[in-house]
PDB file of C-alpha atoms in Angstrom:
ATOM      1  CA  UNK A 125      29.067 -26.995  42.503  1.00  0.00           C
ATOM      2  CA  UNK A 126      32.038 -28.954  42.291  1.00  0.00           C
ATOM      3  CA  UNK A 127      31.559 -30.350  45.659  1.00  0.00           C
ATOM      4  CA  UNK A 128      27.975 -31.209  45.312  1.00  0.00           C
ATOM      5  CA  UNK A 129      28.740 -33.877  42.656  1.00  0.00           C
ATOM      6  CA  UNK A 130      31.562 -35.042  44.808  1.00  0.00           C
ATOM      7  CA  UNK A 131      28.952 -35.671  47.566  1.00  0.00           C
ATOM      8  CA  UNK A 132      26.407 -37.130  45.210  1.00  0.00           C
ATOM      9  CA  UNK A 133      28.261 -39.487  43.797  1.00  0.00           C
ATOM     10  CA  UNK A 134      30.057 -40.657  47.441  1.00  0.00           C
ATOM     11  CA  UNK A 135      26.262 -41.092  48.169  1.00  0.00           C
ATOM     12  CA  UNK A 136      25.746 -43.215  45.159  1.00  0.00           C
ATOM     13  CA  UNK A 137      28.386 -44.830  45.581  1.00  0.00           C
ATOM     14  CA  UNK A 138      28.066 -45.588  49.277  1.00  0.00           C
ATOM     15  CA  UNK A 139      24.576 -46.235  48.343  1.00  0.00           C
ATOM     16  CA  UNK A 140      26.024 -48.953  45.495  1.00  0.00           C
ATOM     17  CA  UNK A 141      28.449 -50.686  48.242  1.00  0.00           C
ATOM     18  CA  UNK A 142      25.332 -51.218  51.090  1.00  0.00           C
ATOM     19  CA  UNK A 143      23.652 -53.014  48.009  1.00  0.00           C
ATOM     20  CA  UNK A 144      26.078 -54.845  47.153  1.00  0.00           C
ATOM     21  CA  UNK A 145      26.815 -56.037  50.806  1.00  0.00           C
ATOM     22  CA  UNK A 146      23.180 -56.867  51.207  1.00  0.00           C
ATOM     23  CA  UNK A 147      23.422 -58.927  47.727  1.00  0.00           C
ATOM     24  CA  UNK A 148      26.375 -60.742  48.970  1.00  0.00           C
ATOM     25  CA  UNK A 149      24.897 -61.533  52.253  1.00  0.00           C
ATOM     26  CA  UNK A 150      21.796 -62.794  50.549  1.00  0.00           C
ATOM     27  CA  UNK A 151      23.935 -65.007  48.497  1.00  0.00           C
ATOM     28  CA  UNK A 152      25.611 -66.402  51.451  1.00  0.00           C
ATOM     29  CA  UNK A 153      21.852 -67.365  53.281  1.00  0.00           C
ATOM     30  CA  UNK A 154      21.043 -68.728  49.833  1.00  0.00           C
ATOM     31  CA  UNK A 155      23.828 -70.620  49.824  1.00  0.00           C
ATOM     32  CA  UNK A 156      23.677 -71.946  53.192  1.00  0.00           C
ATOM     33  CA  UNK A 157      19.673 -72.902  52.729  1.00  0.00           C
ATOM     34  CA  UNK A 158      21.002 -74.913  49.430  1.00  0.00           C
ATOM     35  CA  UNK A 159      23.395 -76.834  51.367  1.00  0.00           C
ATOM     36  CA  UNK A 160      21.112 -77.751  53.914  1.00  0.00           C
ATOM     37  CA  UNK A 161      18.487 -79.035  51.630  1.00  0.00           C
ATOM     38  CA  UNK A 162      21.287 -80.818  49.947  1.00  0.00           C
ATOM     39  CA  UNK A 163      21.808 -82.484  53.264  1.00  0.00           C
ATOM     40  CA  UNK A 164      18.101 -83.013  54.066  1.00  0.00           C
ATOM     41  CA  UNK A 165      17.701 -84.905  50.572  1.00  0.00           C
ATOM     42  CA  UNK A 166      20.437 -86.737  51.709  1.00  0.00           C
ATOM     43  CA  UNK A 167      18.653 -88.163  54.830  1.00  0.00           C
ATOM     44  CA  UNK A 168      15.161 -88.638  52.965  1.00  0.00           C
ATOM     45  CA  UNK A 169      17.046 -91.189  50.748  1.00  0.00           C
ATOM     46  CA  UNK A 170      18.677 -92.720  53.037  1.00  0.00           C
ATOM     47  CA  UNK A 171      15.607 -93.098  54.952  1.00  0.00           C
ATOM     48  CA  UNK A 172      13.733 -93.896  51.886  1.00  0.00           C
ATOM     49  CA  UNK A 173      16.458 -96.440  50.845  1.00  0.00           C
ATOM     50  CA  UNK A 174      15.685 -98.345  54.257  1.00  0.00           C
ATOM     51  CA  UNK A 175      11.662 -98.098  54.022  1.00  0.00           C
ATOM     52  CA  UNK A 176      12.588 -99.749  50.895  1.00  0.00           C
ATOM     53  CA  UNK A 177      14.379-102.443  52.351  1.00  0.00           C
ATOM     54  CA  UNK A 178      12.213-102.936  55.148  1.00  0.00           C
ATOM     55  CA  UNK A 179       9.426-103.153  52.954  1.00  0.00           C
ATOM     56  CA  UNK A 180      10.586-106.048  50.483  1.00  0.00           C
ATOM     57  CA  UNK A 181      11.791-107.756  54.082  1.00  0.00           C
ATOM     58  CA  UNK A 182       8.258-107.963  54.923  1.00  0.00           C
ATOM     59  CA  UNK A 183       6.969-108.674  51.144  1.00  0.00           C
ATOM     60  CA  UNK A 184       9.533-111.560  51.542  1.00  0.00           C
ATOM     61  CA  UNK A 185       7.844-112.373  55.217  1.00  0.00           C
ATOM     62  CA  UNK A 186       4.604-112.721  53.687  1.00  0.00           C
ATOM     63  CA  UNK A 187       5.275-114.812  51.055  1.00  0.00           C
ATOM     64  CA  UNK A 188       6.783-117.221  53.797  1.00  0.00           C
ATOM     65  CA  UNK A 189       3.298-117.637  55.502  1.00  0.00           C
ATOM     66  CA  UNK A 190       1.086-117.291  52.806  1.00  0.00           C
ATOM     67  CA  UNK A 191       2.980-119.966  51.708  1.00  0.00           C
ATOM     68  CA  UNK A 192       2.720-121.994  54.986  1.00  0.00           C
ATOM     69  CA  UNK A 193      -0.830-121.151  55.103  1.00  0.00           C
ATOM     70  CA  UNK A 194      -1.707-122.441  51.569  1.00  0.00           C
ATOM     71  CA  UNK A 195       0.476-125.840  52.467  1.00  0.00           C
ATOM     72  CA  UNK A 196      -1.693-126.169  55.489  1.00  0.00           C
ATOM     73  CA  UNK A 197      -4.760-125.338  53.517  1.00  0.00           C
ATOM     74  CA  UNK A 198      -3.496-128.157  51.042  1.00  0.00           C
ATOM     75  CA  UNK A 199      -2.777-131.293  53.151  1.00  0.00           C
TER      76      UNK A 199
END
């Protein structure tokens, strides 16, 4: 009797330790996947931060010759 609870509970507790290693493991993937969508974020503002700049470049392009236009238009 005696040794069946000594086997049941190394089975629970062997049982315990393989969930815990999956858990940890999980955690580590998790962590991993966090970091690189930390990293991806990263490069999306970055790009977006230069989309940005290009775009008031251009804004600033096409004030130039709608203003050359309209003093054309004028004289």
């Amino acid at each position: 009797m005696e040794k069946d609870i000594l086997s049941l509970l190394n089975e629970k507790i062997d049982g315990l330790l393989n969930r815990y290693e999956e858990a940890t493991k999980k955690i580590e993937e998790l962590e991993i996947e966090v970091s690189n969508c930390k990293n991806k974020i990263e490069e999306l503002d970055t790009e977006n931060a230069e989309l940005k700049e290009t775009i008031a470049l251009k804004d600033l392009e096409l004030e130039e010759i709608v203003g050359k236009i309209e003093a054309i238009l004028g004289k």
